[in-house]
Every structure is written in structure tokens, then in C-alpha cells.
Short mmCIF file of C-alpha atoms in Angstrom, two decimals:
data_model
loop_
_atom_site.label_atom_id
_atom_site.label_comp_id
_atom_site.label_asym_id
_atom_site.label_seq_id
_atom_site.Cartn_x
_atom_site.Cartn_y
_atom_site.Cartn_z
CA MET A 1 0.00 0.00 0.00
CA ARG A 2 1.26 3.50 -0.85
CA VAL A 3 0.43 5.74 2.12
CA LEU A 4 0.69 9.50 2.30
CA VAL A 5 1.75 10.41 5.85
CA THR A 6 1.06 14.05 6.60
CA GLY A 7 3.35 15.26 9.33
CA GLY A 8 5.56 12.28 8.46
CA ALA A 9 8.75 13.98 9.62
CA GLY A 10 7.32 14.77 13.06
CA PHE A 11 7.35 12.95 16.37
CA ILE A 12 4.58 10.42 15.83
CA GLY A 13 4.58 10.62 12.03
CA SER A 14 8.22 9.56 11.71
CA HIS A 15 7.52 6.44 13.77
CA VAL A 16 4.47 5.69 11.62
CA VAL A 17 6.68 5.94 8.54
CA GLU A 18 9.14 3.44 10.04
CA ALA A 19 6.36 1.05 11.05
CA LEU A 20 4.84 1.17 7.56
CA ARG A 21 8.18 0.36 5.96
CA GLU A 22 8.69 -2.55 8.33
CA ARG A 23 5.33 -3.95 7.18
CA GLY A 24 6.31 -3.67 3.51
CA HIS A 25 4.26 -0.57 2.68
CA GLU A 26 5.47 2.52 0.82
CA PRO A 27 5.13 5.64 3.00
CA VAL A 28 5.21 9.05 1.33
CA VAL A 29 6.25 11.81 3.73
CA TYR A 30 4.40 15.12 3.45
CA ASP A 31 5.70 17.58 6.04
CA VAL A 32 6.62 21.26 6.19
CA ARG A 33 9.73 20.28 8.16
CA ASP A 34 11.09 18.65 5.01
CA ASP A 35 9.53 21.02 2.49
CA PRO A 36 7.98 24.40 3.40
CA ALA A 37 5.62 23.97 0.44
CA ALA A 38 4.20 20.75 1.93
CA ASP A 39 1.34 22.45 3.77
CA VAL A 40 -1.96 20.57 4.11
CA ARG A 41 -3.74 23.90 3.56
CA ASP A 42 -2.30 24.12 0.02
CA ALA A 43 -4.82 22.29 -2.18
CA ALA A 44 -2.57 22.13 -5.23
CA ALA A 45 0.38 20.75 -3.27
CA VAL A 46 -1.82 18.17 -1.55
CA ALA A 47 -3.30 17.10 -4.89
CA ARG A 48 0.18 16.48 -6.29
CA ALA A 49 1.18 14.49 -3.22
CA LEU A 50 -1.89 12.25 -3.53
CA ALA A 51 -0.92 10.98 -7.00
CA GLY A 52 -0.75 7.18 -6.90
CA VAL A 53 -1.63 7.03 -3.19
CA ASP A 54 -3.87 4.29 -1.75
CA ALA A 55 -4.44 5.74 1.73
CA VAL A 56 -3.70 8.74 3.92
CA CYS A 57 -2.42 8.72 7.50
CA HIS A 58 -3.12 12.26 8.71
CA GLN A 59 -0.71 13.16 11.52
CA ALA A 60 -0.08 16.83 10.68
CA ALA A 61 -1.50 19.10 13.39
CA MET A 62 -0.82 21.90 15.79
CA VAL A 63 -0.85 20.17 19.18
CA GLY A 64 -0.86 20.90 22.91
CA LEU A 65 -2.59 23.46 25.09
CA GLY A 66 -0.52 26.32 23.66
CA THR A 67 -0.07 29.76 25.15
CA GLY A 68 -3.62 31.09 25.35
CA PHE A 69 -6.67 31.89 23.26
CA ALA A 70 -4.57 34.04 20.93
CA ASP A 71 -3.52 30.72 19.33
CA ALA A 72 -7.11 29.91 18.31
CA THR A 73 -6.88 31.14 14.71
CA GLU A 74 -3.70 29.18 14.06
CA TYR A 75 -5.11 26.01 15.62
CA VAL A 76 -8.27 26.21 13.51
CA SER A 77 -6.30 27.01 10.37
CA ARG A 78 -3.77 24.21 10.70
CA ASN A 79 -6.01 21.53 12.13
CA ASP A 80 -9.47 22.14 10.69
CA LEU A 81 -8.89 24.07 7.48
CA GLY A 82 -5.92 21.80 6.76
CA THR A 83 -8.05 18.68 7.27
CA ALA A 84 -10.85 20.07 5.09
CA VAL A 85 -8.40 20.82 2.26
CA LEU A 86 -6.87 17.35 2.55
CA LEU A 87 -10.23 15.59 2.54
CA GLY A 88 -11.41 17.63 -0.43
CA ALA A 89 -8.31 16.66 -2.37
CA MET A 90 -8.79 13.00 -1.40
CA ALA A 91 -12.36 13.12 -2.69
CA GLU A 92 -11.17 14.57 -5.99
CA ALA A 93 -8.36 12.01 -6.32
CA GLY A 94 -10.52 9.05 -5.35
CA VAL A 95 -8.39 8.11 -2.34
CA GLY A 96 -10.84 6.28 -0.09
CA ARG A 97 -8.94 5.30 3.08
CA LEU A 98 -8.09 7.64 5.97
CA VAL A 99 -6.52 7.18 9.39
CA LEU A 100 -6.68 10.33 11.50
CA ALA A 101 -4.56 11.24 14.50
CA GLY A 102 -7.38 11.90 16.94
CA SER A 103 -7.07 12.73 20.62
CA MET A 104 -8.59 11.83 23.97
CA VAL A 105 -8.91 15.58 24.66
CA VAL A 106 -12.30 15.49 22.89
CA TYR A 107 -13.79 13.88 26.03
CA GLY A 108 -12.93 16.73 28.39
CA GLU A 109 -13.01 15.21 31.84
CA GLY A 110 -12.96 11.43 32.01
CA ARG A 111 -15.53 9.04 33.43
CA TYR A 112 -16.65 9.60 37.03
CA GLU A 113 -18.99 7.69 39.29
CA CYS A 114 -20.81 8.93 42.39
CA ARG A 115 -21.80 6.38 45.01
CA ALA A 116 -25.24 7.93 45.21
CA HIS A 117 -25.90 9.05 41.63
CA GLY A 118 -23.95 6.66 39.44
CA VAL A 119 -22.05 7.93 36.39
CA VAL A 120 -22.01 11.75 36.29
CA ARG A 121 -20.28 14.40 34.19
CA PRO A 122 -18.77 17.22 36.25
CA GLY A 123 -18.39 20.60 34.59
CA PRO A 124 -15.19 22.66 34.33
CA ARG A 125 -13.43 23.17 37.64
CA ALA A 126 -13.94 26.57 39.27
CA VAL A 127 -10.98 28.94 39.51
CA ALA A 128 -11.72 29.48 43.22
CA ASP A 129 -11.41 25.73 43.85
CA LEU A 130 -8.18 25.49 41.89
CA ASP A 131 -6.72 28.49 43.73
CA ALA A 132 -7.57 26.79 47.01
CA GLY A 133 -5.93 23.53 45.96
CA ARG A 134 -9.24 21.70 45.57
CA PHE A 135 -8.42 19.85 42.38
CA GLU A 136 -10.84 16.90 42.41
CA PRO A 137 -14.19 17.40 40.65
CA LEU A 138 -17.21 16.72 42.84
CA CYS A 139 -20.58 15.24 42.02
CA PRO A 140 -22.63 17.93 40.24
CA VAL A 141 -25.76 16.60 41.99
CA CYS A 142 -24.73 16.14 45.63
CA GLY A 143 -21.23 17.62 45.85
CA GLN A 144 -19.68 14.40 47.15
CA ASP A 145 -16.40 12.76 46.10
CA LEU A 146 -16.22 10.90 42.79
CA SER A 147 -14.33 7.81 41.63
CA PRO A 148 -12.55 8.20 38.27
CA GLY A 149 -12.73 5.35 35.75
CA LEU A 150 -12.05 4.46 32.12
CA VAL A 151 -14.01 6.31 29.44
CA GLY A 152 -15.37 4.52 26.39
CA GLU A 153 -15.60 5.78 22.81
CA ASP A 154 -19.35 6.28 23.10
CA ALA A 155 -19.03 8.88 25.88
CA PRO A 156 -20.27 12.37 24.92
CA ALA A 157 -17.63 14.74 23.64
CA ASP A 158 -16.91 17.78 25.82
CA PRO A 159 -13.83 19.65 24.53
CA ARG A 160 -12.47 22.06 27.15
CA ASN A 161 -9.92 24.10 25.14
CA VAL A 162 -9.19 25.29 21.61
CA TYR A 163 -6.98 22.35 20.70
CA ALA A 164 -9.62 19.87 21.86
CA THR A 165 -12.29 21.71 19.87
CA THR A 166 -10.23 21.47 16.67
CA LYS A 167 -9.59 17.77 17.19
CA LEU A 168 -13.32 17.11 17.49
CA ALA A 169 -13.96 19.18 14.37
CA GLN A 170 -11.42 17.04 12.50
CA GLU A 171 -13.46 13.97 13.38
CA HIS A 172 -16.70 15.57 12.21
CA LEU A 173 -15.09 16.56 8.91
CA SER A 174 -13.74 13.03 8.46
CA ALA A 175 -17.17 11.53 9.18
CA ALA A 176 -18.78 13.84 6.62
CA TRP A 177 -16.12 12.89 4.05
CA ALA A 178 -16.70 9.18 4.67
CA ARG A 179 -20.47 9.53 4.24
CA VAL A 180 -20.22 11.49 0.99
CA THR A 181 -17.46 9.41 -0.61
CA ALA A 182 -18.23 5.98 0.94
CA GLY A 183 -14.67 6.12 2.21
CA SER A 184 -13.14 4.25 5.13
CA ALA A 185 -12.23 6.55 8.03
CA VAL A 186 -10.66 5.77 11.40
CA SER A 187 -9.79 8.18 14.19
CA LEU A 188 -7.27 6.96 16.75
CA ARG A 189 -7.87 8.96 19.90
CA TYR A 190 -4.33 9.16 21.25
CA HIS A 191 -3.62 9.42 24.93
CA ASN A 192 -0.39 10.93 26.29
CA VAL A 193 2.10 9.78 23.69
CA TYR A 194 5.79 9.84 24.67
CA GLY A 195 9.07 8.42 23.45
CA PRO A 196 12.10 9.13 21.25
CA ARG A 197 11.96 12.26 19.04
CA MET A 198 9.37 13.89 21.25
CA PRO A 199 9.47 17.67 20.69
CA ARG A 200 10.96 19.70 23.51
CA ASP A 201 11.41 23.29 24.69
CA THR A 202 8.10 24.41 23.23
CA PRO A 203 4.76 25.30 24.89
CA TYR A 204 3.11 22.79 22.55
CA ALA A 205 5.08 19.78 23.82
CA GLY A 206 3.64 17.12 26.12
CA VAL A 207 4.16 16.85 29.85
CA ALA A 208 6.71 14.02 29.55
CA SER A 209 8.81 16.28 27.31
CA PHE A 210 8.67 19.15 29.82
CA PHE A 211 9.90 16.85 32.57
CA ARG A 212 12.65 15.34 30.39
CA SER A 213 13.89 18.79 29.38
CA ALA A 214 14.06 19.89 33.02
CA LEU A 215 16.06 16.80 33.96
CA ALA A 216 18.45 17.37 31.06
CA ARG A 217 19.11 20.87 32.45
CA GLY A 218 19.74 19.41 35.92
CA GLU A 219 16.47 20.85 37.23
CA ALA A 220 13.66 19.15 39.11
CA PRO A 221 10.52 18.48 37.05
CA ARG A 222 7.73 20.81 38.16
CA VAL A 223 4.49 18.90 38.63
CA PHE A 224 1.25 20.90 38.51
CA GLU A 225 -1.65 20.54 40.95
CA ASP A 226 -0.94 17.79 43.50
CA GLY A 227 0.53 15.36 41.00
CA ARG A 228 -2.35 12.90 41.43
CA GLN A 229 -4.10 13.70 38.16
CA ARG A 230 -4.41 10.50 36.12
CA ARG A 231 -3.35 10.00 32.52
CA ASP A 232 -2.56 7.10 30.18
CA PHE A 233 1.02 7.28 28.92
CA VAL A 234 1.41 5.29 25.70
CA HIS A 235 4.69 4.74 23.86
CA VAL A 236 5.05 6.23 20.39
CA ARG A 237 6.00 2.89 18.80
CA ASP A 238 2.75 1.40 20.08
CA VAL A 239 0.85 4.34 18.60
CA ALA A 240 2.63 3.83 15.27
CA ALA A 241 1.65 0.15 15.35
CA ALA A 242 -1.98 1.15 15.95
CA ASN A 243 -1.86 3.35 12.85
CA VAL A 244 -0.57 0.49 10.73
CA ALA A 245 -3.23 -1.85 12.14
CA ALA A 246 -5.94 0.69 11.26
CA LEU A 247 -4.59 1.14 7.74
CA GLU A 248 -4.50 -2.60 7.14
CA ALA A 249 -7.89 -3.35 8.70
CA ASP A 250 -11.01 -4.15 6.71
CA THR A 251 -12.99 -1.25 8.18
CA ALA A 252 -16.54 -0.22 7.32
CA GLU A 253 -17.15 2.23 4.51
CA GLY A 254 -19.18 5.42 4.80
CA VAL A 255 -18.66 5.92 8.54
CA LEU A 256 -15.99 7.14 10.93
CA ARG A 257 -14.81 4.51 13.40
CA VAL A 258 -13.10 5.84 16.55
CA TYR A 259 -10.71 3.97 18.82
CA ASN A 260 -9.16 4.92 22.14
CA THR A 261 -5.41 4.49 21.71
CA GLY A 262 -3.71 4.09 25.05
CA SER A 263 -2.03 1.51 27.25
CA GLY A 264 -5.14 0.92 29.34
CA GLU A 265 -3.04 1.39 32.50
CA PRO A 266 -3.61 4.75 34.24
CA HIS A 267 -0.68 6.43 36.01
CA SER A 268 -0.61 9.74 37.81
CA VAL A 269 1.43 12.62 36.44
CA GLY A 270 3.45 12.61 39.66
CA GLU A 271 4.16 8.90 39.25
CA MET A 272 5.38 9.50 35.71
CA ALA A 273 7.62 12.35 36.86
CA ARG A 274 9.12 10.18 39.60
CA ALA A 275 9.72 7.28 37.22
CA LEU A 276 11.41 9.55 34.68
CA ALA A 277 13.55 11.25 37.33
CA ALA A 278 14.61 7.93 38.83
CA ALA A 279 15.57 6.57 35.42
CA HIS A 280 17.50 9.75 34.66
CA GLY A 281 19.22 9.82 38.04
CA GLY A 282 17.40 12.80 39.57
CA PRO A 283 16.67 15.42 40.70
CA ARG A 284 13.37 14.48 42.29
CA PRO A 285 10.20 16.20 41.06
CA VAL A 286 8.67 19.16 42.88
CA VAL A 287 4.89 19.33 43.27
CA THR A 288 3.97 23.00 42.81
CA GLY A 289 0.22 23.24 43.37
CA GLU A 290 0.08 25.44 40.25
CA TYR A 291 -2.48 24.74 37.54
CA ARG A 292 -3.40 25.57 33.94
CA LEU A 293 -6.92 26.59 33.01
CA GLY A 294 -8.18 24.17 30.37
CA ASP A 295 -6.48 21.15 31.91
CA VAL A 296 -8.74 18.35 33.07
CA ARG A 297 -8.23 16.36 36.25
CA HIS A 298 -8.44 12.73 35.13
CA ILE A 299 -8.70 11.35 31.61
CA THR A 300 -7.98 7.70 30.96
CA ALA A 301 -9.78 5.61 28.39
CA ASP A 302 -10.59 2.00 27.70
CA PRO A 303 -8.75 0.65 24.61
CA ALA A 304 -10.76 -2.60 24.55
CA ARG A 305 -12.41 -1.79 21.20
CA LEU A 306 -9.05 -1.26 19.50
CA ARG A 307 -7.76 -4.54 20.90
CA ALA A 308 -10.88 -6.51 19.98
CA GLU A 309 -11.48 -5.14 16.48
CA LEU A 310 -7.95 -4.47 15.20
CA GLY A 311 -5.97 -6.96 17.27
CA TRP A 312 -3.65 -4.26 18.60
CA ARG A 313 -1.77 -4.67 21.87
CA PRO A 314 0.74 -2.24 23.43
CA ALA A 315 4.23 -3.77 23.48
CA VAL A 316 6.15 -1.20 25.57
CA GLY A 317 5.46 -1.18 29.31
CA PHE A 318 5.43 1.97 31.43
CA ALA A 319 8.68 1.31 33.32
CA GLU A 320 10.54 0.16 30.22
CA GLY A 321 9.32 3.12 28.19
CA MET A 322 10.29 5.66 30.84
CA ARG A 323 13.80 4.18 31.10
CA GLU A 324 14.23 4.40 27.35
CA PHE A 325 12.90 7.95 27.17
CA ALA A 326 15.09 9.11 30.04
CA ALA A 327 18.17 7.79 28.24
CA ALA A 328 17.32 9.30 24.86
CA PRO A 329 19.79 12.10 23.97
CA ASP A 330 18.24 15.50 24.71
CA GLY A 331 14.83 13.86 25.02
CA ARG A 332 14.85 12.84 21.37
#
């Protein structure tokens, strides 16, 4: 299969390219890092890149929480306009298979259960609570403590920041494309991806990269809130393998199929910082009590559908992955 990989020179995209080659496919890299003209918003350039292509693996995106709402125009342009241009060109070229780099951020907060009221969906956390160090969401009905759990793909979307909103819009565009063209579309909702070549020293990098950069400078990783917020840290090679599995699968036509793409093993951010610091040889993390508006408290998802339908299993364990990442030169 000849596969156009947008963002194929980036963190996740470059691993997808390697995984495709290992499976005997022909990846075609389309990335502004390699060629400034390779912009997914350029319809003519995208059309040329699609010549002879059987499928598209769409990794190109502006990622992370960013620096504030001033980034909104750029996020929408790169993520949503770019996806619309790409899908339009695919429709014109008759390319009928898409795998999209989705994100768990579309869920907002994760799944919570109240002992009295069952599964509930707490709203955004109040600034006054965050300032006071009250980080856990409470039951919106009775105000009691909640138990976090794994969220499934059928949970309602509730994007809490600009990046999350654009990722959900990408899915809606992909679903519309699939319906109109009878194409095959898959969105892999990535969790916290980490590993070699992870971008660093940028406000758009992931939390593992921030911690690794601090350690490389001889500084203690600074952990926000109380460090107990739960995430699912999944290794980039496992994510690349999920992309290949989705590309090779006999998926339904005319609909978008979504899959949670994570290890299925929640870890706290503080636990991840400690594991990374220990593997690096210190210094130990510092829990700051600071917070970022737009962050959610707990978000971990159930990857059972991906395992059952595509036969995917994560191969890199948490401890092993953190040791490898800690030893990677300059976090790359």
C-alpha cells in the first residue's frame, strides 16, 4: 500500500513511517519540516502528493494546550482548514482510506462515578477551587467525592480548550467525508504519547517532554496541581503500530470509526515524573500546586475496542518506556 503520511517527519509521524516500511508498505512523507511547500492547507500541493496514493495517514497538526486563546486562529487554520483541504483533495483524487490522529482531549473530563448518583459528568473546575488547591471534581448533583474510571468511545464529547475543539472538528469533517465518498475513516484517539523524538522546549510539547527537558538541564521536574491527576502514557512505537493496524484493517465504509489508543493502565502525572527522574538519576520532582486553566483532572480511556477489532496490543510497558525515554539524547 502506498500511504501519504502528513506530518511524516514529526514525532509520531516519523515512527508511523518506520512502522509502515517494516510492514512492507510505501510511505510518502508530506511535512513542512522537510519542504515548506508541503502544507496541508495548500490544495494544489496536496493534490500532487496524492498521485498514486492508496491511503492517507493524517498526523499533521498543531498540538498541545498552547499559550492562550490568541492561538485559536492558528489552531483552527492548521487543524481544521488543513483537514478540510486534505479531505477535499482525497475526494477529488478518489483516495478512499483515511486514518486520523485523533485525541482523547475530545472527552474533556474522564468518566466519574458517584456512590449515590452513578455515572455523572462534572463541569469545568472553578478557579476558586483550583486556587484553594481543591483539584478533584465533585458530584454535580450532591457535591460528594467521585471515583474516576475508564471512558469509552461512546461517551459524549466535551472539549475544554481550543486544541480539543479542533480535534473534534477534524473527526466531524472526516465523518462527513466518509459519508459522501463511501470512504473508510478511522480516528485513533491518542492518549499521552511519549518516546524518542518527542518535541521539547516548546509550549506545545507534552508533559513528559517538559519533565525530560528539566532533567536534562539538571532541574527538578515541576508537577502541577498535586501530581495525582491520572493519565494514560502510551509509547510512540505502540501508537505507530496502531496506525498500521488501522490502515491494514477491513474497516466499514461510509462511517468514521473511533478507537481509544492508550495503554489501558492509568498512572498519575506525579508517578510518571518520579519514574522519569529515577531513570534519569534525579533530581526528584517538585509538586507545585500550580495549575493551567483548560487542563482536566483525570482522563484515561478504555482501549478494549481497539484490541478486539484491530488486534492491537501495546508492546512497551510503562517502566521500560520511561527508562528508554530518560536515556534518549536530549529527550529525542
